[in-house]
CSV table of C-alpha atoms and ligand atoms in Angstrom, one decimal:
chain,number,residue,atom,x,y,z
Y,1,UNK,CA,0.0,0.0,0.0
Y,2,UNK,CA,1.3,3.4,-0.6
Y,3,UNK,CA,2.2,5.8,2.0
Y,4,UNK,CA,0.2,8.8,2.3
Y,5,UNK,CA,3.9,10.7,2.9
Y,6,UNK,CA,4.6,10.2,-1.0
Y,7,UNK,CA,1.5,13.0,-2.3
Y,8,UNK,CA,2.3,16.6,-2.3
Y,9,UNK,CA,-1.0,19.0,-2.6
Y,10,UNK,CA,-1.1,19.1,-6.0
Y,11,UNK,CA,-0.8,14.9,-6.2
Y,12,UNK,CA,-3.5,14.9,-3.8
Y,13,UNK,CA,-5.1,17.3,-6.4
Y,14,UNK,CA,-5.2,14.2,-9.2
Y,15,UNK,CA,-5.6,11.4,-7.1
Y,16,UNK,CA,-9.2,13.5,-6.2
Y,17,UNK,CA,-10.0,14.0,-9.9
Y,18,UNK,CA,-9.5,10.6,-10.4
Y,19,UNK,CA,-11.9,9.9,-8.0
Y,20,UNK,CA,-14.6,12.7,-8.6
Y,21,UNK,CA,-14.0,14.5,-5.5
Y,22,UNK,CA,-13.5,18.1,-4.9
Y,23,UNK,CA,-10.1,19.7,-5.1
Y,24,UNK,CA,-10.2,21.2,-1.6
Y,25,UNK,CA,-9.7,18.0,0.2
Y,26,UNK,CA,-6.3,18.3,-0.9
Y,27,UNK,CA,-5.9,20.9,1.2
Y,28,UNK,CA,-7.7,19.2,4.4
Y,29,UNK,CA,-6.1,16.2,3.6
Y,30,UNK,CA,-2.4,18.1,4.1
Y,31,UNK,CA,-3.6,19.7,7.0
Y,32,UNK,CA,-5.1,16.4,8.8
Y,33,UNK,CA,-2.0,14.7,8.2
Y,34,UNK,CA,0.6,16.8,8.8
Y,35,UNK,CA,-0.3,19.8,11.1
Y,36,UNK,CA,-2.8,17.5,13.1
Y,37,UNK,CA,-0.5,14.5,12.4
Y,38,UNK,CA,-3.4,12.0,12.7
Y,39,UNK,CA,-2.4,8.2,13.3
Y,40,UNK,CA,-6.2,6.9,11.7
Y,41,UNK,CA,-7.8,8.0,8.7
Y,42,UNK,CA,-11.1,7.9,11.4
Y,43,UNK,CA,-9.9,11.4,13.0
Y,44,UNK,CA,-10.7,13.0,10.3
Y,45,UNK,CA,-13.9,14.6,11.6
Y,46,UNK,CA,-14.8,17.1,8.5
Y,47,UNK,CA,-14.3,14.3,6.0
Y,48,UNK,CA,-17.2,11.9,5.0
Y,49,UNK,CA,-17.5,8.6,6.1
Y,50,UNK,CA,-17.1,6.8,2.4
Y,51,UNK,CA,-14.1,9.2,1.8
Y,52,UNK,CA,-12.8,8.4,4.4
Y,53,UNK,CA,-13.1,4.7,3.6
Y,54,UNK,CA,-11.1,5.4,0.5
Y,55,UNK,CA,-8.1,6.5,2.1
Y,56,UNK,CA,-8.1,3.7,4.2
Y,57,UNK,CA,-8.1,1.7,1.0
Y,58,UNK,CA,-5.6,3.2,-0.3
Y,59,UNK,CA,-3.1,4.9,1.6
Y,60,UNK,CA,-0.4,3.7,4.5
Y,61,UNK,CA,0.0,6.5,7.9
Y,62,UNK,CA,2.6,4.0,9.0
Y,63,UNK,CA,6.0,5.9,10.2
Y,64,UNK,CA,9.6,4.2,10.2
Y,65,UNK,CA,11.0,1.6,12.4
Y,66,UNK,CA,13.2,3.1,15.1
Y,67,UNK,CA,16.4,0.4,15.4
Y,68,UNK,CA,18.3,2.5,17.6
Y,69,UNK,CA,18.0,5.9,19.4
Y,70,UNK,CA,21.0,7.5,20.5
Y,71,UNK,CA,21.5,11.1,22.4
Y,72,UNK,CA,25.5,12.1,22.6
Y,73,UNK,CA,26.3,14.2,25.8
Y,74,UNK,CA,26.2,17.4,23.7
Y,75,UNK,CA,21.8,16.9,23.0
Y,76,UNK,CA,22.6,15.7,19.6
Y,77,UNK,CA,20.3,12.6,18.9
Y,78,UNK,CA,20.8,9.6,16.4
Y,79,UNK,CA,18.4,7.9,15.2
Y,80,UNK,CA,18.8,4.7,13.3
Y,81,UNK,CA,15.7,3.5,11.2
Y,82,UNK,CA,14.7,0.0,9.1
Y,83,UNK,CA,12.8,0.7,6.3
Y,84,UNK,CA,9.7,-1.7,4.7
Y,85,UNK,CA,12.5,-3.6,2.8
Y,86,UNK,CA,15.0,-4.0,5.5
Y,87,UNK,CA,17.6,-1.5,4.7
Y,88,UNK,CA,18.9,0.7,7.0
Y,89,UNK,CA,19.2,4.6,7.3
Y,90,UNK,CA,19.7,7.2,9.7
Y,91,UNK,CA,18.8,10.9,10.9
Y,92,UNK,CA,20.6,12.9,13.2
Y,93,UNK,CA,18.5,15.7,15.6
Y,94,UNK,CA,20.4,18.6,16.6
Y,95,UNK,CA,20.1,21.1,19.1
Y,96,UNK,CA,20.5,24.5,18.3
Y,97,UNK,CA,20.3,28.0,20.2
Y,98,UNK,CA,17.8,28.9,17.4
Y,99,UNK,CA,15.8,25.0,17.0
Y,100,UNK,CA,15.9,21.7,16.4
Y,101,UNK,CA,17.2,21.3,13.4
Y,102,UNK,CA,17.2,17.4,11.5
Y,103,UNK,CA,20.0,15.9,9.0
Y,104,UNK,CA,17.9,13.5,6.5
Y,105,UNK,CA,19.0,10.7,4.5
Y,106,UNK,CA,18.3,10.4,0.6
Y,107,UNK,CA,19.2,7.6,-0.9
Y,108,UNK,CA,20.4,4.1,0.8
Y,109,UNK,CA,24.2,4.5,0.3
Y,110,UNK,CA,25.5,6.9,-2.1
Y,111,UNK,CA,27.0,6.5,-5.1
Y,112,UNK,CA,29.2,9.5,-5.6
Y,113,UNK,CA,32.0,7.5,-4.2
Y,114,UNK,CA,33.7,10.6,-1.9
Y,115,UNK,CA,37.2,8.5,-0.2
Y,116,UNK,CA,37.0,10.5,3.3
Y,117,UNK,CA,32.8,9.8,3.3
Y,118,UNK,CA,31.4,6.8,5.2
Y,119,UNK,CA,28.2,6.8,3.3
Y,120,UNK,CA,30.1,6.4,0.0
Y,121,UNK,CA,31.6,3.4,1.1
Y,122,UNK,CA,28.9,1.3,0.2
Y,123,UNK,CA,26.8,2.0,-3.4
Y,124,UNK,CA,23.6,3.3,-3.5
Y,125,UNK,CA,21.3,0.7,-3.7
Y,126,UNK,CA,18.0,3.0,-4.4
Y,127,UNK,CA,16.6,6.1,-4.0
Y,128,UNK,CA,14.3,6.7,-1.0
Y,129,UNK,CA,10.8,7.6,-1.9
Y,130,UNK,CA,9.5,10.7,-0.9
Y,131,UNK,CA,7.7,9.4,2.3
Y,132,UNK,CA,10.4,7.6,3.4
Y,133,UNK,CA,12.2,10.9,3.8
Y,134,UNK,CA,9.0,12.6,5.7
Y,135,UNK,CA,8.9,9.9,7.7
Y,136,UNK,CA,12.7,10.5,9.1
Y,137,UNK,CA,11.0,13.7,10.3
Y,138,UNK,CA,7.3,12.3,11.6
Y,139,UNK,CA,8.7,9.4,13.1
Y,140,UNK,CA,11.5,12.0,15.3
Y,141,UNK,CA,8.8,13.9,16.3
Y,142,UNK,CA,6.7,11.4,17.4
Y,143,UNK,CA,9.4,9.7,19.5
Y,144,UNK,CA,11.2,12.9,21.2
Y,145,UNK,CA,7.7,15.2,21.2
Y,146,UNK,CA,9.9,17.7,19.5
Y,147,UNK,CA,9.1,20.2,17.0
Y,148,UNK,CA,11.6,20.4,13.9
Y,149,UNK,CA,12.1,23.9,12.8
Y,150,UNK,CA,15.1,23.4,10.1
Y,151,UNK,CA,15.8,20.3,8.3
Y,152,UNK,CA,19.4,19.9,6.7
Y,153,UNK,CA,19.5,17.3,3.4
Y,154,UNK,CA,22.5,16.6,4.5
Y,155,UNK,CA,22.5,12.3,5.5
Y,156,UNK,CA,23.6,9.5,3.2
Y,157,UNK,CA,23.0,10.0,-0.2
Y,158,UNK,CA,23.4,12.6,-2.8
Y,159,UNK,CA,20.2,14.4,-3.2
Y,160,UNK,CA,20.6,16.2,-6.6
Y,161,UNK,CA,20.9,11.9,-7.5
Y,162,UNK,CA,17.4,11.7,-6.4
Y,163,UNK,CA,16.1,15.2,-7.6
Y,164,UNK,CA,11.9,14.9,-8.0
Y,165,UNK,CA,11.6,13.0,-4.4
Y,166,UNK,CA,13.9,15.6,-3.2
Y,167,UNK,CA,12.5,18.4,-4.2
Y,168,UNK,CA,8.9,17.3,-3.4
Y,169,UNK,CA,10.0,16.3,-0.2
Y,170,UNK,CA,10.8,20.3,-0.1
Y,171,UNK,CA,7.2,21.5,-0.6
Y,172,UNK,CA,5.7,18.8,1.5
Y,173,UNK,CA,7.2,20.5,4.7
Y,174,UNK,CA,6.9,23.8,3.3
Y,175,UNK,CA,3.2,23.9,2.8
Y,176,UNK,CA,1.8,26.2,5.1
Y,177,UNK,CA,-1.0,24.3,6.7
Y,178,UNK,CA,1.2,21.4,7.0
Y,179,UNK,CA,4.5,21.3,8.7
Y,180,UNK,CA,5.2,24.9,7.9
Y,181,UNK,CA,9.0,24.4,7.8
Y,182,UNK,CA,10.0,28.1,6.5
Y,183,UNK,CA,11.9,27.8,3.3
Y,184,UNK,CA,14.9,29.8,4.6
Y,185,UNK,CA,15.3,26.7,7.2
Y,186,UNK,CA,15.8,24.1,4.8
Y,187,UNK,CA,19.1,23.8,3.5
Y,188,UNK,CA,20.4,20.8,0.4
Y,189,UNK,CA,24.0,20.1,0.3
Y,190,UNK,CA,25.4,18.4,-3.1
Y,191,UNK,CA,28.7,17.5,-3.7
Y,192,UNK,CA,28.4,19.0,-7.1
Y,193,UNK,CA,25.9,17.7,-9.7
Y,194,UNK,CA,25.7,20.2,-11.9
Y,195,UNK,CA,22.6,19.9,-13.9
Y,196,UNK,CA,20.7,19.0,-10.7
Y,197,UNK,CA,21.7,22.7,-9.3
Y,198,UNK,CA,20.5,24.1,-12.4
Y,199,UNK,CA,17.2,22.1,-12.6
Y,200,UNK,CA,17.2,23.5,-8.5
Y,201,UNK,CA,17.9,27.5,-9.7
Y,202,UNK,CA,14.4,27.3,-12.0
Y,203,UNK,CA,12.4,25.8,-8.6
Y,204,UNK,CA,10.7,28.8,-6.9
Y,205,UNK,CA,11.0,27.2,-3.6
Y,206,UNK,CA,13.5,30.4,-1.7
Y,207,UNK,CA,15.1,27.3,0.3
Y,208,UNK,CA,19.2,27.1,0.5
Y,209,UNK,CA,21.8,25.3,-1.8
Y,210,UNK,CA,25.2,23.9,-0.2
Y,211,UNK,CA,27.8,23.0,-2.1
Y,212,UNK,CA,30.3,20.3,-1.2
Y,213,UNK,CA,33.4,22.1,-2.6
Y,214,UNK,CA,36.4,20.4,0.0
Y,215,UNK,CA,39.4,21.5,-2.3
Y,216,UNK,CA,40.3,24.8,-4.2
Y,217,UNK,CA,41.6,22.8,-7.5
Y,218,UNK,CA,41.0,20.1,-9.8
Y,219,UNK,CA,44.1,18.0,-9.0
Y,220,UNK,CA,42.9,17.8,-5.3
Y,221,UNK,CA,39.6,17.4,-6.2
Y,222,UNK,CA,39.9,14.6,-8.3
Y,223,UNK,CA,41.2,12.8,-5.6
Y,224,UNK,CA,38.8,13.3,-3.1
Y,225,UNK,CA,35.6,13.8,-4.7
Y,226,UNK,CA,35.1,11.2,-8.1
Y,227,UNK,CA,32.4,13.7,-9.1
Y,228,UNK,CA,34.6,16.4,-10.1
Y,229,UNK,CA,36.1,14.4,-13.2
Y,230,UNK,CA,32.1,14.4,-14.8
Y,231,UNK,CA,31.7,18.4,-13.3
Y,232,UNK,CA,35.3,20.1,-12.5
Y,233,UNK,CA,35.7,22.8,-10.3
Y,234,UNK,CA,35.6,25.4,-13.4
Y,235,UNK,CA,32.1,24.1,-14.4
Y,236,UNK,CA,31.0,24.3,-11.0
Y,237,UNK,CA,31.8,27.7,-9.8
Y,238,UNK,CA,30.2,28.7,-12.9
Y,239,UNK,CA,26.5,26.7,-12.2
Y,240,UNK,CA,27.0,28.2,-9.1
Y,241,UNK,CA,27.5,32.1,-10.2
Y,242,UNK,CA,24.2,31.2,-12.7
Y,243,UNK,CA,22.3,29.9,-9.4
Y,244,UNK,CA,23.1,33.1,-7.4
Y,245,UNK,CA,22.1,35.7,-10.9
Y,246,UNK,CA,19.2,33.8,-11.3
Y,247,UNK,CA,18.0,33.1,-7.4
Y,248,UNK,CA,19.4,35.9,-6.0
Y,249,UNK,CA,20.3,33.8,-2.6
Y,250,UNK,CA,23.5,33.5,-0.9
Y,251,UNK,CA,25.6,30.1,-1.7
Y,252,UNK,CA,26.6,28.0,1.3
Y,253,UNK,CA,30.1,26.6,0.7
Y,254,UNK,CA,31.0,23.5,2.3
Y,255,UNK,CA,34.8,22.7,3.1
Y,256,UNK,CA,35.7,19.8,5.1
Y,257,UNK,CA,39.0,20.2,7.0
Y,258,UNK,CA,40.9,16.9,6.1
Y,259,UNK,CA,44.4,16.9,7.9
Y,260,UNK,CA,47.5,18.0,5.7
Y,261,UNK,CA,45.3,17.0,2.8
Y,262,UNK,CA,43.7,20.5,2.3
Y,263,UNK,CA,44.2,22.6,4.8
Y,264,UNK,CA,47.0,24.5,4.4
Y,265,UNK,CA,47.6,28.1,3.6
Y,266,UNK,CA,48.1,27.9,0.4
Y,267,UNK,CA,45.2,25.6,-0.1
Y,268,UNK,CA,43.5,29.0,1.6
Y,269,UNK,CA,44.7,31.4,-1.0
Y,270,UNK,CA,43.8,29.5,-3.5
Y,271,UNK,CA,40.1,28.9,-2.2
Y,272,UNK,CA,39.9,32.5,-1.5
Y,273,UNK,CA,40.9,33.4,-5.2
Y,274,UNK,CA,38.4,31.0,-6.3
Y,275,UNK,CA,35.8,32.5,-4.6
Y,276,UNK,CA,36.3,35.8,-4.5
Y,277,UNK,CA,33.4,38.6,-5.7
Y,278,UNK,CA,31.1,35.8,-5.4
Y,279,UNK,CA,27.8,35.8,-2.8
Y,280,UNK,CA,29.0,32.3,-0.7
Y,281,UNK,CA,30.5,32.1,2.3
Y,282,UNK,CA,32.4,29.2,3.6
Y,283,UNK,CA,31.6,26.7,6.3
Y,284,UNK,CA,34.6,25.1,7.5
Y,285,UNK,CA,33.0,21.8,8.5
Y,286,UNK,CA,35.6,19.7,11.2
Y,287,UNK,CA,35.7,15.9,10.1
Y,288,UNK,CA,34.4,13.0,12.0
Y,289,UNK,CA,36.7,10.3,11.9
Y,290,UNK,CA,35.6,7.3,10.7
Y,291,UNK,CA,36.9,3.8,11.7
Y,292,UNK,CA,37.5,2.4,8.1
Y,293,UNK,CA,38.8,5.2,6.4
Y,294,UNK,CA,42.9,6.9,7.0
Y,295,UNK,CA,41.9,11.0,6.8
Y,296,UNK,CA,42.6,12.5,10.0
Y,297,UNK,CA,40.9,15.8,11.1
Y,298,UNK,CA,42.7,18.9,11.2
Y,299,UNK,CA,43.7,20.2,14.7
Y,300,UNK,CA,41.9,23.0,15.9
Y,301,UNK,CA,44.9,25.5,15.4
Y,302,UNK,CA,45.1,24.4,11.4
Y,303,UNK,CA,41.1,25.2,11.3
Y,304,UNK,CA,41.7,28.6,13.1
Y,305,UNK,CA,44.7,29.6,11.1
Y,306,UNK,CA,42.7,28.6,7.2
Y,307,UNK,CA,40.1,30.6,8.5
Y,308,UNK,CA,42.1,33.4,9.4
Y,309,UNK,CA,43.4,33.3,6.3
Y,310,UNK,CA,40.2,33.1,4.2
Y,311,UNK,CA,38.3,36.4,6.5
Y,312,UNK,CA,42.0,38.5,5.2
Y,313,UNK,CA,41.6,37.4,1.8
Y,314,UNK,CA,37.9,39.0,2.8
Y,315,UNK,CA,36.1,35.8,2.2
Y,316,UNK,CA,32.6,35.4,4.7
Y,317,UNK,CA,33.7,32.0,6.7
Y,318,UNK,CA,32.0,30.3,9.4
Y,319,UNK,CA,33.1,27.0,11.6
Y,320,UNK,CA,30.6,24.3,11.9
Y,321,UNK,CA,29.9,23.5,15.2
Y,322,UNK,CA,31.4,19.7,16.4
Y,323,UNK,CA,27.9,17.7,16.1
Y,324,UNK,CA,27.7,14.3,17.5
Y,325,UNK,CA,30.9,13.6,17.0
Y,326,UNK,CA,30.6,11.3,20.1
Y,327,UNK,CA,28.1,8.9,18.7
Y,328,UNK,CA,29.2,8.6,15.2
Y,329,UNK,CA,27.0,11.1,14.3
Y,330,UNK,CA,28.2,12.1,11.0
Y,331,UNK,CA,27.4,11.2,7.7
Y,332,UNK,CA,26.7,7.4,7.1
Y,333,UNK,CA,28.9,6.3,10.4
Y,334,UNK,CA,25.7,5.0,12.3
Y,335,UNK,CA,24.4,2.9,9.3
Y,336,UNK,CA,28.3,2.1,8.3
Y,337,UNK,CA,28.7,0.5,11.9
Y,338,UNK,CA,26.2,-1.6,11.0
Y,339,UNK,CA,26.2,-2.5,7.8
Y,340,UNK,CA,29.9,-3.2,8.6
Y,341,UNK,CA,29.4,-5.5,11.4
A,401,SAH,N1,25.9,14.1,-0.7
A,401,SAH,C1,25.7,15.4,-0.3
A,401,SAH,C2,25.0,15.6,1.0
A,401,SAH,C3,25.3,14.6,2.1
A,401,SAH,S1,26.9,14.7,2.8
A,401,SAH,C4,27.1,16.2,-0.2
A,401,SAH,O1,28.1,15.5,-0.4
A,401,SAH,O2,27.1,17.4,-0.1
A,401,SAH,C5,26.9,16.2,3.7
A,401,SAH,C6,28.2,16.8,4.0
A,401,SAH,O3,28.9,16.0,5.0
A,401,SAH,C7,29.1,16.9,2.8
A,401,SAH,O4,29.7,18.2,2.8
A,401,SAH,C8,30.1,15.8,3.1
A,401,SAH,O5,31.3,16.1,2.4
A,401,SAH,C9,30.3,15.9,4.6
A,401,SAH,N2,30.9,14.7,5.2
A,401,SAH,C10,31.0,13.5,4.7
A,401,SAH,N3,31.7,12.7,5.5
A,401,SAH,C11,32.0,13.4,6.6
A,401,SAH,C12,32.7,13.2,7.8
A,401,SAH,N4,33.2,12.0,8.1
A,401,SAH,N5,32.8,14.2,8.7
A,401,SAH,C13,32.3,15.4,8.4
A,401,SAH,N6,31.6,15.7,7.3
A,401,SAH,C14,31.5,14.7,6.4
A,402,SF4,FE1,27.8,10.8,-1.2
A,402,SF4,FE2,28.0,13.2,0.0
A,402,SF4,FE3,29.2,11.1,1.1
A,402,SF4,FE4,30.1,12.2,-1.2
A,402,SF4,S1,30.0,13.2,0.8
A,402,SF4,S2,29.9,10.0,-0.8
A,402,SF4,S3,28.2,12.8,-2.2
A,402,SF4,S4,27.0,11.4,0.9
């Protein structure tokens, strides 16, 4: 049976005219679901009985499995989840001064093949459905009694690799009698895929594009990131530039701080010259170690002294705060723990 989690309004919108039925339900429909969050079709009180009996027919409100729930000294919560089919994936709930903002996965594995990235280790096997990434969030809520304010697509997979359930994932909890997650709180990280960021600069959605960059040159990116031989760093600062002429929005760059590897001064200067004159700034994001893999994270001093660099150069630059970092809690580690075992 399908889950309900997989319709946006306007799906709702056919599956009614398929049926005869009035276009508004689609809108009492969303708001049953997801602002009142109902757990039987029957609490539906403004709904008649025999639509209400179709529903039941042919939808699923059933949220995720919950494997494992972890919460790290720092708040930061883990959650491990088995889906219909038995594979595994994972969500990570943070705490922040201004929410609680949740990292969701996209796809089970990733194929982008990243050497310093746990979830590349192991291909993608498939795409998550669109419900299967609402769920990530209902089932969270459900089991902490918290409400999400931000959501990061930032877990395993590469969501530009997955771009329709992605993106309708995005107005499912935007929609205003929903979920109401405000566009501006909604941030997707890719690790380059060009046409997907140019497919994302025609959506009129006003939520936030992050861009895994993690090295200032082709030679080092190669390396590092497989993606960049398809989409080189040339290509890619130029998507980029055409996302911020044609959005208008600020571009979040991503750099992971990968010991001796690419964090050195002159890997500064060189990021700084990439990136100058153009609306991003930088997050200097410190790396979680990972059992299985050699990078090592750069020591605090390295960090400060890049970012010292990049601010001269007069390039915006931001450290990520250390999430999790106690209970695996980046990227992929959870479900690579396991799938490792
Ligand atoms: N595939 C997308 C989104 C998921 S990864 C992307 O690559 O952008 C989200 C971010 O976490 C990326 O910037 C990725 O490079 C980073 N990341 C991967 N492994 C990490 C690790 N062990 N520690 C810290 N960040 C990591
Ligand atoms: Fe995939 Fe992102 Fe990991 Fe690269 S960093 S392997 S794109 S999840």
């Amino acid at each position: 049976m399908e889950s309900i989690y997989n319709l946006s309004e306007d799906d709702f919108k056919l599956y009614l005219n398929n049926l005869g039925e009035k276009p508004f339900r689609a809108k009492q429909i969303m708001e049953w679901v997801y602002r009142h969050k109902i757990e039987s079709f029957d609490e539906m009180t403004n709904v008649k009985k025999t639509f209400i009996e179709q529903l039941k027919k042919d939808f699923s409100l059933d949220l995720l499995e919950v494997v494992t729930h972890q919460i790290s000294s720092d708040g930061t919560q883990k959650f491990l989840f088995r889906l219909k089919d038995g594979n595994l994936i994972e969500s990570v709930l943070m705490n922040n001064e201004y929410g609680y903002s949740i990292c969701v996965t996209t796809q089970v594995g990733c194929n982008m093949g990243c050497v310093f990235c746990a979830s590349g280790m192991k291909k993608r096997l498939r795409n998550l459905e669109t419900a299967e990434i609402i769920m990530q969030l209902l089932t969270v809520e459900k089991v902490t009694g918290i409400k999400i304010t931000h959501i990061v697509i930032m877990g395993i997979g590469e969501p530009f690799d997955n771009y329709e359930n992605v993106t309708r994932f995005m107005k499912i909890v935007n929609y205003p009698l929903g979920l109401e997650i405000g566009a501006r709180h909604i941030t997707v990280s890719t690790s380059g895929l060009i046409p997907g960021i140019e497919k994302y600069s025609n959506e009129k959605l006003q939520t936030n594009l992050a861009v895994s960059l993690h090295a200032p040159n082709n030679e080092l990116r190669n390396k590092i990131m497989p993606v960049n031989k398809a989409y080189d760093i040339d290509k890619l600062i130029d998507a980029i530039k055409k996302y911020i002429d044609k959005t208008n929005r600020r571009v979040t760059i991503e750099y992971l701080m990968l010991n001796e590897v690419n964090d050195t001064k002159e890997c500064a200067l060189e990021l700084a010259n990439l990136l100058k004159g153009l609306n991003v700034y930088v997050n200097l994001i410190p790396y979680n170690e990972t059992s299985h893999i050699e990078f090592k994270k750069s020591s605090n001093e390295r960090v400060m002294a890049f970012y010292d660099t990049l601010k001269k150069q007069g390039i915006n630059v931001t450290v990520r705060r250390r999430f999790g970092s106690l209970i695996d809690a980046a990227c992929g580690q959870l479900r690579a723990n396991e799938v490792n075992k």
